[in-house]
XYZ file of C-alpha atoms in Angstrom:
728
model
C 62.260 13.133 -32.832
C 61.711 9.413 -33.046
C 58.421 7.601 -33.033
C 57.192 8.616 -29.559
C 53.713 7.328 -28.944
C 51.166 6.843 -26.168
C 49.476 3.495 -25.570
C 45.814 4.104 -24.687
C 43.828 1.357 -22.965
C 40.188 2.450 -22.946
C 36.904 0.539 -22.694
C 34.969 3.532 -24.016
C 37.338 4.034 -26.936
C 34.471 4.316 -29.410
C 33.526 7.631 -27.844
C 36.761 9.061 -26.518
C 39.509 7.866 -28.885
C 38.128 10.154 -31.572
C 39.125 13.083 -29.352
C 42.827 12.318 -29.656
C 45.054 13.615 -32.405
C 45.938 11.064 -35.028
C 48.588 8.634 -33.897
C 48.039 8.969 -30.158
C 45.596 6.112 -29.729
C 46.903 2.679 -30.620
C 44.653 0.200 -28.866
C 40.942 -0.428 -29.114
C 39.814 -3.415 -27.039
C 36.295 -2.427 -26.083
C 34.905 -5.877 -26.902
C 36.957 -7.609 -24.191
C 35.440 -7.495 -20.713
C 38.643 -8.491 -18.878
C 41.625 -7.925 -21.202
C 44.910 -9.605 -20.351
C 47.497 -6.871 -19.895
C 50.327 -8.963 -21.290
C 48.297 -9.694 -24.416
C 47.513 -5.995 -24.747
C 51.216 -5.188 -24.844
C 52.124 -8.071 -27.096
C 49.610 -6.966 -29.705
C 51.562 -3.711 -29.922
C 55.037 -5.270 -29.825
C 56.159 -3.553 -33.007
C 55.656 -0.076 -31.528
C 57.872 1.966 -29.252
C 55.952 3.555 -26.395
C 56.824 6.257 -23.856
C 53.830 6.213 -21.465
C 50.666 4.213 -20.838
C 47.350 5.885 -19.964
C 44.562 3.789 -18.480
C 41.036 5.200 -18.753
C 39.303 2.050 -17.598
C 37.285 1.712 -14.443
C 37.376 -2.036 -13.997
C 36.942 -3.355 -10.459
C 39.951 -5.686 -10.373
C 41.694 -7.942 -7.912
C 44.563 -5.990 -6.308
C 46.969 -8.731 -7.369
C 46.138 -8.116 -11.037
C 45.854 -4.347 -11.037
C 47.601 -2.735 -14.001
C 49.788 -0.437 -11.923
C 51.368 -3.418 -10.204
C 52.088 -5.077 -13.534
C 53.679 -1.995 -15.069
C 55.535 -1.119 -11.877
C 57.538 -4.314 -12.190
C 58.625 -3.121 -15.653
C 59.335 0.459 -14.530
C 57.068 1.612 -17.362
C 55.334 5.014 -16.874
C 51.687 4.255 -16.179
C 48.841 6.616 -15.231
C 45.195 6.077 -14.448
C 43.131 8.981 -15.705
C 40.090 10.567 -14.062
C 37.902 12.501 -16.499
C 35.042 15.029 -16.026
C 32.524 12.198 -16.414
C 33.960 10.613 -13.256
C 33.796 13.933 -11.408
C 30.116 14.311 -12.323
C 29.211 10.879 -10.995
C 31.194 11.150 -7.786
C 29.975 14.688 -7.186
C 26.273 13.866 -7.442
C 26.811 10.701 -5.397
C 28.305 12.864 -2.635
C 25.380 15.271 -3.016
C 22.786 12.526 -2.586
C 24.712 11.125 0.373
C 24.698 14.531 2.108
C 20.949 14.753 1.432
C 20.495 11.485 3.399
C 19.685 9.463 0.300
C 19.522 5.690 0.597
C 18.681 4.538 -2.935
C 18.461 6.035 -6.383
C 18.150 5.633 -10.131
C 20.986 6.631 -12.485
C 19.655 7.146 -15.990
C 22.042 7.446 -18.950
C 21.528 7.783 -22.690
C 24.061 5.175 -23.868
C 25.248 1.760 -22.758
C 28.883 2.944 -22.741
C 28.032 5.611 -20.179
C 26.167 3.019 -18.089
C 29.159 0.665 -18.119
C 31.578 3.358 -17.013
C 29.088 4.747 -14.496
C 28.744 1.353 -12.807
C 32.513 1.020 -12.390
C 32.997 4.614 -11.224
C 30.282 4.548 -8.556
C 30.245 0.974 -7.281
C 32.713 0.260 -4.542
C 32.846 3.869 -3.369
C 29.230 4.598 -2.380
C 26.812 3.604 0.366
C 23.761 4.308 -1.799
C 21.960 1.543 -3.706
C 21.637 2.509 -7.367
C 19.805 1.103 -10.355
C 21.689 1.894 -13.578
C 19.356 2.371 -16.538
C 19.535 3.409 -20.197
C 16.989 5.742 -21.769
C 15.144 5.388 -24.123
C 16.179 1.758 -24.727
C 14.958 0.725 -21.273
C 12.012 3.115 -21.070
C 9.507 0.416 -20.101
C 11.829 -0.887 -17.387
C 12.320 2.639 -16.030
C 8.572 3.219 -15.817
C 8.123 -0.172 -14.157
C 10.759 0.650 -11.552
C 9.073 3.979 -10.810
C 5.810 2.102 -10.344
C 7.281 -0.391 -7.913
C 9.672 1.859 -5.987
C 10.081 5.569 -5.399
C 13.822 6.238 -4.966
C 15.397 8.849 -2.745
C 17.011 10.456 -5.773
C 16.875 10.240 -9.561
C 20.089 11.196 -11.380
C 19.954 11.805 -15.146
C 23.070 12.230 -17.311
C 22.776 14.022 -20.628
C 22.304 17.341 -22.364
C 19.643 19.905 -21.577
C 17.670 18.901 -24.662
C 17.751 15.257 -23.561
C 16.447 16.338 -20.146
C 13.562 18.228 -21.779
C 12.672 15.229 -23.945
C 12.698 12.921 -20.912
C 10.504 15.259 -18.855
C 8.011 15.724 -21.684
C 7.736 11.994 -22.415
C 7.559 10.928 -18.755
C 5.825 13.841 -17.064
C 3.682 11.483 -14.961
C 6.752 10.156 -13.100
C 8.693 13.427 -12.952
C 7.047 14.637 -9.760
C 8.045 16.199 -6.483
C 8.302 12.843 -4.735
C 12.078 12.492 -4.900
C 15.295 14.468 -5.389
C 15.900 15.108 -9.099
C 19.541 15.704 -10.045
C 20.531 16.620 -13.610
C 24.156 15.921 -14.637
C 25.011 18.006 -17.682
C 27.097 16.347 -20.377
C 27.896 19.798 -21.744
C 29.383 23.034 -20.533
C 26.747 25.429 -19.209
C 26.567 29.095 -18.343
C 25.447 30.298 -14.932
C 22.029 31.349 -16.265
C 19.100 29.238 -14.998
C 18.241 26.148 -17.049
C 15.064 26.043 -19.096
C 13.546 22.842 -17.747
C 9.780 22.604 -17.479
C 9.812 21.648 -13.781
C 7.880 23.481 -11.098
C 9.363 21.690 -8.083
C 12.888 21.895 -6.567
C 15.787 20.090 -8.256
C 19.604 20.050 -8.377
C 21.917 20.805 -11.305
C 25.532 19.597 -11.608
C 27.629 21.049 -14.441
C 30.977 22.441 -15.543
C 30.891 26.142 -16.273
C 31.649 27.645 -19.666
C 34.736 29.284 -18.127
C 36.173 25.798 -17.605
C 35.566 24.979 -21.253
C 37.275 28.146 -22.394
C 40.282 27.465 -20.173
C 40.611 23.935 -21.519
C 40.262 25.066 -25.113
C 42.732 27.965 -24.897
C 44.081 29.098 -21.522
C 45.331 32.397 -22.953
C 41.937 33.476 -24.249
C 39.889 35.935 -22.245
C 37.072 33.893 -20.707
C 34.608 36.723 -21.334
C 35.064 36.257 -25.087
C 34.229 32.563 -24.820
C 30.846 30.929 -24.183
C 29.506 27.454 -23.643
C 28.031 27.428 -27.130
C 31.518 27.733 -28.613
C 32.624 24.479 -26.943
C 31.918 21.690 -29.384
C 31.887 18.370 -27.533
C 31.247 17.082 -24.069
C 33.583 17.902 -21.170
C 35.316 14.517 -21.202
C 36.186 14.734 -24.912
C 37.558 18.252 -24.613
C 39.544 17.322 -21.516
C 41.102 14.245 -23.147
C 42.107 16.318 -26.178
C 43.773 18.807 -23.856
C 45.433 16.002 -21.909
C 46.952 14.660 -25.124
C 48.621 17.984 -25.897
C 49.857 18.439 -22.322
C 51.299 14.934 -22.320
C 52.967 15.443 -25.708
C 54.586 18.676 -24.542
C 55.781 17.018 -21.332
C 57.325 14.109 -23.259
C 59.047 16.459 -25.664
C 60.536 18.266 -22.668
C 61.812 15.295 -20.672
C 62.643 12.961 -23.567
C 62.920 14.935 -26.796
C 64.911 12.204 -28.537
C 62.683 9.318 -27.440
C 65.518 7.581 -25.590
C 63.234 6.693 -22.687
C 60.750 4.906 -24.925
C 60.424 1.190 -24.590
C 59.431 -1.551 -26.937
C 56.670 -3.925 -26.024
C 57.984 -7.345 -27.007
C 56.836 -10.917 -26.668
C 58.816 -11.561 -23.522
C 57.513 -13.147 -20.341
C 56.323 -10.899 -17.516
C 59.517 -11.529 -15.538
C 61.723 -10.219 -18.362
C 64.748 -8.559 -16.692
C 64.648 -5.682 -19.165
C 62.964 -2.761 -17.457
C 62.542 0.944 -18.008
C 64.097 3.912 -16.236
C 63.142 3.901 -12.556
C 63.245 7.730 -12.248
C 61.558 8.589 -15.525
C 58.029 8.253 -14.094
C 58.641 10.915 -11.420
C 60.304 13.258 -13.901
C 57.376 12.867 -16.287
C 54.836 13.666 -13.537
C 56.668 16.882 -12.702
C 56.710 17.849 -16.357
C 52.974 17.198 -16.755
C 52.185 19.381 -13.752
C 54.470 22.122 -15.084
C 52.960 22.081 -18.570
C 49.381 22.113 -17.281
C 48.250 25.715 -17.077
C 45.890 26.610 -14.208
C 46.446 23.093 -12.813
C 43.707 21.730 -15.088
C 45.673 18.488 -15.396
C 47.460 17.168 -12.319
C 49.631 14.084 -12.094
C 50.163 12.553 -8.684
C 51.053 9.060 -7.491
C 50.366 7.393 -10.819
C 47.066 9.197 -11.382
C 46.108 12.060 -13.683
C 43.088 13.988 -12.473
C 40.806 16.718 -13.683
C 40.908 19.462 -11.071
C 38.444 22.029 -12.332
C 35.444 22.417 -10.000
C 32.092 20.788 -10.659
C 29.374 23.256 -9.719
C 26.267 22.008 -7.913
C 23.204 24.260 -7.600
C 19.782 23.958 -6.012
C 16.770 25.442 -7.818
C 13.688 26.242 -5.734
C 10.739 28.197 -7.167
C 12.899 29.805 -9.850
C 15.636 30.941 -7.457
C 19.080 29.359 -7.318
C 21.251 28.467 -4.333
C 24.857 27.356 -4.665
C 25.231 23.975 -2.980
C 28.994 23.763 -3.395
C 31.808 22.570 -5.655
C 33.314 19.134 -6.164
C 36.947 18.242 -6.876
C 38.628 14.850 -6.841
C 41.096 15.943 -4.187
C 38.736 17.751 -1.792
C 35.379 16.124 -2.503
C 32.118 18.092 -2.322
C 32.690 21.310 -0.394
C 29.404 22.864 0.700
C 28.837 26.570 0.355
C 28.928 28.186 3.821
C 25.403 28.672 5.116
C 23.785 26.224 2.694
C 21.254 23.919 4.331
C 19.484 21.134 2.484
C 15.778 21.752 2.185
C 13.534 19.688 4.426
C 11.969 17.124 2.150
C 9.274 14.898 3.539
C 9.615 11.197 3.078
C 7.333 9.625 0.513
C 5.597 6.253 0.681
C 3.021 4.273 -1.229
C 0.093 3.143 0.932
C -1.887 0.101 -0.160
C -5.658 0.033 0.388
C -8.582 -2.261 -0.428
C -12.128 -1.169 -1.253
C -13.770 -2.342 1.974
C -16.385 0.049 3.481
C -16.277 1.721 5.924
C -12.532 1.241 6.156
C -11.927 2.414 2.616
C -14.554 3.569 0.132
C -14.963 6.021 -2.709
C -16.980 9.192 -2.273
C -19.708 9.143 -4.920
C -19.657 12.936 -5.272
C -15.939 13.728 -5.324
C -14.543 10.374 -6.459
C -11.920 10.516 -3.689
C -11.085 7.707 -1.298
C -12.514 8.185 2.197
C -13.045 6.029 5.255
C -11.554 4.913 8.538
C -8.254 3.759 7.001
C -7.843 6.967 4.994
C -8.230 9.018 8.177
C -5.794 6.665 9.909
C -3.266 7.088 7.073
C -3.534 10.870 7.416
C -3.000 10.628 11.166
C 0.098 8.433 10.797
C 1.460 10.679 8.012
C 1.148 13.722 10.268
C 2.932 11.952 13.117
C 5.741 10.576 10.925
C 5.919 13.647 8.644
C 5.677 11.956 5.244
C 3.677 12.271 2.046
C 1.969 9.378 0.325
C -0.009 8.137 -2.638
C -2.735 5.508 -2.477
C -2.366 2.231 -4.364
C -5.588 0.232 -4.698
C -5.251 -3.560 -4.573
C -7.771 -6.168 -5.646
C -8.616 -7.775 -2.330
C -6.450 -8.767 0.607
C -4.884 -11.623 -1.309
C -4.490 -15.365 -1.034
C -1.837 -17.944 -1.804
C -1.648 -18.878 -5.461
C -0.628 -22.352 -6.610
C 1.789 -23.819 -7.494
C 4.534 -21.675 -5.909
C 2.432 -20.419 -2.988
C 3.012 -16.736 -3.688
C 0.415 -14.198 -2.600
C -1.695 -11.976 -4.796
C -3.715 -8.911 -3.820
C -2.595 -6.552 -1.081
C -0.426 -9.144 0.673
C 1.683 -9.782 -2.405
C 1.679 -6.216 -3.772
C 5.311 -5.175 -4.233
C 4.391 -1.609 -5.195
C 3.487 -0.466 -1.692
C 5.452 0.485 1.405
C 2.632 0.333 3.986
C -0.659 -1.589 3.904
C -3.373 0.432 5.662
C -6.487 -1.722 5.564
C -8.772 -3.926 7.642
C -5.988 -6.501 7.806
C -6.745 -9.454 10.074
C -3.591 -10.747 11.735
C -3.062 -14.395 10.809
C -0.038 -16.643 11.132
C -0.299 -17.535 7.446
C 0.029 -13.909 6.366
C 2.789 -13.249 8.886
C 4.991 -15.715 7.019
C 5.101 -13.224 4.141
C 4.662 -9.781 5.757
C 5.259 -8.080 9.106
C 2.282 -6.784 11.089
C 2.398 -3.576 13.106
C 0.662 -3.066 16.464
C -3.143 -3.562 16.198
C -5.073 -0.340 15.717
C -8.654 -1.626 16.107
C -10.398 -3.543 18.876
C -11.167 -7.211 18.426
C -13.459 -7.676 15.473
C -14.798 -10.856 13.945
C -17.927 -12.235 12.280
C -21.565 -11.527 13.080
C -25.005 -12.515 11.765
C -27.424 -10.018 10.278
C -31.040 -10.447 9.170
C -33.907 -8.305 8.036
C -35.559 -6.514 10.920
C -39.104 -7.919 11.539
C -41.768 -5.472 10.398
C -44.419 -4.794 13.073
C -47.828 -4.093 11.489
C -49.733 -1.353 13.282
C -53.568 -1.398 13.045
C -56.503 0.061 14.959
C -58.159 -3.346 14.906
C -55.093 -5.305 15.958
C -56.915 -6.349 19.153
C -59.343 -8.246 16.953
C -56.586 -10.708 16.076
C -56.405 -11.906 19.682
C -59.546 -14.061 19.196
C -60.543 -16.058 16.202
C -63.333 -14.890 13.921
C -65.677 -17.632 15.089
C -65.362 -16.404 18.676
C -66.149 -12.825 17.701
C -69.208 -13.980 15.764
C -70.441 -16.019 18.731
C -70.047 -12.983 21.024
C -71.986 -10.859 18.566
C -74.717 -13.499 18.268
C -74.980 -13.896 22.032
C -75.294 -10.137 22.491
C -78.055 -9.820 19.883
C -79.929 -12.848 21.175
C -79.702 -11.644 24.760
C -80.990 -8.197 23.857
C -83.940 -9.610 21.897
C -84.850 -12.165 24.620
C -84.588 -9.510 27.317
C -87.088 -7.296 25.434
C -89.420 -10.234 24.815
C -89.474 -11.362 28.465
C -89.885 -7.859 29.850
C -92.745 -7.092 27.483
C -94.793 -10.282 27.858
C -93.926 -11.503 31.352
C -96.760 -10.768 33.848
C -94.121 -10.235 36.517
C -92.183 -7.559 34.675
C -92.136 -3.992 35.939
C -93.855 -2.546 32.921
C -96.768 -5.009 33.372
C -97.056 -4.163 37.129
C -96.785 -0.364 37.292
C -98.757 -0.219 40.580
C -96.132 -2.371 42.276
C -93.102 -0.386 41.120
C -93.266 3.372 41.351
C -90.066 3.853 39.321
C -88.658 1.190 37.071
C -86.605 0.638 33.941
C -88.623 -0.167 30.888
C -86.750 -2.593 28.628
C -87.728 -1.564 25.160
C -85.950 -3.232 22.256
C -83.440 -0.385 22.153
C -82.869 -0.441 25.912
C -82.455 -4.212 25.866
C -79.679 -4.109 23.262
C -77.951 -1.302 25.192
C -78.049 -3.396 28.374
C -76.532 -6.396 26.584
C -73.755 -4.278 25.082
C -72.795 -2.345 28.230
C -72.603 -5.552 30.217
C -69.088 -5.995 28.706
C -67.889 -2.835 30.474
C -66.601 -2.719 34.075
C -69.522 -0.464 35.002
C -72.046 -3.082 33.929
C -75.382 -2.810 32.094
C -77.245 -0.968 34.849
C -80.519 -1.918 36.594
C -81.518 -5.505 35.737
C -85.091 -6.638 34.919
C -87.580 -7.191 37.781
C -89.058 -10.442 36.508
C -87.466 -13.713 37.588
C -87.213 -14.954 34.003
C -85.394 -11.815 32.937
C -82.982 -12.017 35.843
C -82.217 -15.646 35.038
C -81.377 -14.636 31.475
C -79.171 -11.758 32.629
C -77.310 -13.985 35.113
C -76.484 -16.509 32.411
C -75.422 -13.729 30.075
C -73.148 -12.174 32.691
C -71.396 -15.497 33.208
C -70.756 -15.594 29.472
C -69.437 -12.006 29.552
C -67.038 -12.751 32.415
C -65.641 -15.786 30.598
C -65.171 -13.875 27.332
C -63.487 -10.931 29.048
C -61.130 -13.231 30.936
C -60.312 -15.138 27.752
C -59.685 -11.941 25.790
C -57.439 -10.460 28.493
C -55.362 -13.596 28.837
C -54.971 -14.033 25.087
C -54.082 -10.381 24.610
C -51.321 -10.526 27.232
C -49.938 -13.733 25.789
C -50.175 -12.382 22.257
C -48.228 -9.202 23.060
C -45.603 -11.086 25.054
C -44.954 -13.592 22.292
C -44.827 -10.865 19.673
C -42.255 -8.899 21.683
C -40.070 -11.929 22.331
C -40.356 -13.366 18.856
C -36.934 -13.713 17.143
C -36.226 -16.302 14.468
C -32.468 -16.614 15.303
C -30.616 -15.912 18.541
C -26.987 -16.876 17.820
C -24.775 -19.071 15.656
C -25.713 -22.271 17.504
C -29.410 -21.533 17.055
C -28.816 -20.749 13.384
C -27.085 -24.081 12.854
C -29.823 -25.996 14.728
C -32.766 -24.773 12.628
C -33.663 -25.276 8.971
C -36.179 -22.547 8.125
C -33.630 -19.746 7.757
C -30.972 -20.096 5.058
C -27.593 -18.408 5.448
C -24.415 -17.728 3.490
C -21.162 -15.730 3.347
C -19.090 -13.917 0.717
C -17.165 -16.285 -1.489
C -13.359 -16.023 -1.084
C -13.587 -14.115 2.194
C -12.397 -14.363 5.774
C -15.771 -15.805 6.796
C -15.588 -18.542 4.165
C -12.033 -19.397 5.215
C -13.078 -19.530 8.880
C -15.958 -21.970 8.350
C -13.919 -24.084 5.954
C -11.036 -24.375 8.417
C -13.362 -25.083 11.348
C -15.146 -27.785 9.355
C -11.791 -29.342 8.484
C -10.788 -29.216 12.141
C -13.981 -31.019 13.184
C -13.418 -33.621 10.485
C -9.842 -34.207 11.641
C -10.983 -34.519 15.270
C -13.627 -37.032 14.248
C -11.115 -39.130 12.315
C -8.720 -39.064 15.275
C -11.527 -40.112 17.660
C -12.650 -42.809 15.271
C -9.140 -44.240 14.912
C -8.619 -44.053 18.666
C -11.804 -45.927 19.527
C -11.344 -48.546 16.808
C -7.825 -49.361 17.913
C -8.570 -49.243 21.659
C -8.648 -52.599 23.514
C -11.997 -54.009 24.543
C -11.179 -53.348 28.194
C -10.924 -49.578 27.634
C -14.268 -48.625 29.129
C -13.567 -44.889 29.003
C -14.195 -44.974 25.250
C -17.574 -46.689 25.537
C -20.099 -43.956 24.643
C -23.457 -44.021 22.911
C -22.659 -41.224 20.439
C -19.803 -39.009 19.250
C -19.194 -36.574 22.152
C -18.392 -33.488 20.017
C -21.117 -31.652 18.178
C -20.187 -31.196 14.509
C -21.721 -27.759 14.085
C -19.258 -26.221 11.614
C -19.398 -29.147 9.207
C -23.144 -28.618 8.989
C -22.800 -24.833 8.624
C -20.205 -25.186 5.870
C -22.386 -27.611 3.939
C -25.414 -25.293 4.225
C -23.336 -22.355 2.978
C -22.174 -24.372 -0.003
C -25.714 -25.481 -0.825
C -27.051 -21.920 -0.502
C -24.374 -20.635 -2.939
C -22.025 -18.026 -1.421
C -22.632 -14.451 -2.569
C -20.079 -12.664 -4.731
C -19.657 -9.575 -2.568
C -20.933 -7.755 0.484
C -23.511 -5.677 -1.419
C -25.119 -8.789 -2.843
C -25.299 -10.328 0.624
C -27.091 -7.361 2.197
C -29.440 -7.068 -0.791
C -30.398 -10.694 -0.372
C -31.093 -10.148 3.327
C -33.403 -7.207 2.579
C -35.340 -9.192 -0.004
C -35.780 -12.377 2.057
C -37.164 -12.494 5.603
C -35.718 -15.963 6.070
C -32.112 -15.376 5.017
C -29.159 -14.598 7.300
C -25.847 -13.115 6.145
C -22.624 -13.839 8.063
C -19.970 -11.201 7.485
C -17.264 -9.038 9.063
C -18.593 -7.574 12.325
C -17.311 -4.015 11.935
C -18.449 -3.780 8.341
C -21.843 -5.284 9.165
C -22.390 -2.889 12.073
C -21.629 0.036 9.774
C -24.246 -1.194 7.305
C -26.832 -1.871 10.032
C -26.360 1.616 11.482
C -27.026 3.084 8.033
C -29.939 0.820 7.102
C -32.682 0.547 9.703
C -34.206 -2.467 7.946
C -31.300 -4.636 9.125
C -30.671 -6.038 12.579
C -27.754 -7.782 14.263
C -28.184 -11.301 15.628
C -26.178 -12.392 18.644
C -22.632 -11.358 19.471
C -19.507 -11.357 17.276
C -17.520 -14.594 17.077
C -14.170 -15.634 15.559
C -12.710 -12.386 16.856
C -9.301 -11.181 15.645
C -7.495 -7.810 15.731
C -6.948 -5.480 12.769
C -3.406 -4.256 12.079
C -1.297 -2.454 9.500
C 1.396 -4.341 7.615
C 4.771 -3.718 5.971
C 7.191 -5.865 4.027
C 9.305 -8.244 6.072
C 12.279 -6.486 7.600
C 10.983 -3.005 6.780
C 12.444 -0.534 9.328
C 9.196 1.466 9.219
C 7.567 -1.068 11.540
C 8.861 0.552 14.736
C 8.070 4.091 13.558
C 4.484 3.170 12.670
C 3.975 1.397 16.000
C 5.144 4.507 17.831
C 2.794 6.697 15.766
C -0.153 4.403 16.603
C 0.657 4.588 20.315
C 0.728 8.383 20.121
C -2.647 8.416 18.373
C -4.092 6.123 21.029
C -3.075 8.505 23.802
C -4.896 11.288 21.938
C -8.113 9.190 21.752
C -7.838 9.339 17.972
C -9.342 5.898 17.418
C -12.335 6.553 19.684
C -13.134 9.619 17.588
C -12.942 7.612 14.376
C -15.158 4.850 15.747
C -17.786 7.380 16.821
C -17.702 8.898 13.344
C -18.287 5.687 11.412
C -20.268 3.540 13.863
C -23.092 5.745 15.133
C -26.666 4.531 14.631
C -29.204 6.885 13.068
C -32.131 4.492 13.496
C -34.877 5.342 16.026
C -34.939 3.203 19.139
């Protein structure tokens, strides 16, 4: 036989060419990304070839596809599908049937990644990220942190799977479909992977290996351990022998071989038009068990790829994949119901979200809301804590914090809907009634005392009353004892009379302050004159005391240092502030800027108005600049760093007011009876959940919120977190 050879064009030649017998592989062009087919042939112009096999998976323009080029020359040309391609297409079909939308494909070499990209792309509806492990380990972990895919597909050996699971156990969790593509022949016994949750396995059985290695050998005497090499290598080796036998049958003398020469593409010399069909029939005839099939310029691997589902140690056959039939499901197999998984972003903002001091778990209104939405939408989630709600960062204007967090799917927090934020994210239907800002101060302490009535009159008045009482009692005794007209000095005139001893005189003076009076007055005219004057004094003192007491109690009950925001801005005794870098600070800053802009517009309007424009003649600026004053006071008082510092400052200073979020302030006031709310909320705005722009979850979440509203879910939550425990 002459020099009959096969021209092999293979991007992955470094791996697969070694599988061919010596002399079968002539071309190694793995360094060229887009090789020119004419140049490929010209480089081998000294050789005589019988057939060309193409193992590449380049996505080419139809006008430059190799088969079209070789068809014009009538040169036998075949594109070859190998077990590696069957693995990728099989698991892609599996993930598609499982309603997957995105996934990670992880390989252990760059050559496998390159071929995997060209095999899968263009024939799938699933978005994949192609990654190499361990070279891209940090990138893989970063992708897991930012996005949880529908499925994770890993290509390698069982030992490589074990190493990956052990090194990355924190990401190998039951949050996604895990599919293991075996780059080795496996027996039907369960794999020994340290995974407790369900997963899929795609592999070629050891019987396939034994059939490829020696079709005449009893498969029971062969095992997967006896197959040295991966399925693609063993298949290509077998393909080489089948092709050699077919060529020896149809062209034993090499007469149908052709020489690749440096002639232009339109060279009139062409091969035998019927030789390609004859060769395909010979390949199919020489292939035992149809392991190698040639059809329409393509050679395919037609042994089944087995796909199995492992759940709690038990195995279920999903189906088998072949190039010709695709993935055929096992009758009766139903994909397990896997809940969707999302990352929910939260911010430490009591009572919406806070950490339980005893258990260390996150609790609060938003956590309960997340649970309610998860139950309605049937998904599982993890919490991702962000540092604040976020703000625009110069110079590119991107957001930080929760607004700019790319790791989350849903933001469940006390998110105020603003037009500025809506430029970057999409808000869902509001879940909480209008909230805003409110003022809080320390509750005035009322001092209770048995002698509080003494404070109605000044000390000097009380001393004068005491002096008048003593003097009256002494004078009454003196007059009754020494007056010749007194009853005790005229006993014959008065049969019964009251004797005013010193003791009785003081008792009379004291009881004169009571409604009943002091009793029987003296009989002498001098004594009666004294008593009359004293009674006038008593009436005046009682009237004064009663009036002062009523006024004192009324003023004390109505006393309040601040009534509302306008009153707060108009006084100077009470200082006030807000949390730095907060919604309150932004509100007052923007309102102050608005007042400044209005003033400048009014100023420019009046200065440029003609002298005849009487409507602009006013004595003062007609708009009160309240927010400019408030903003300046806040700046001078130094904004507090956080909410806790603000409330602590209120409790330590009777003349300090803290302006903060209304819902959060009410929660704190209901828990701390030493605080009180001032006025009504202002700058009201609704709270809403948020998702990334264009996220299809927006409609589903809105529907879940509406369902919760009909069940009075939000009223129950509000009663749980905003119920006062203070007396009165």
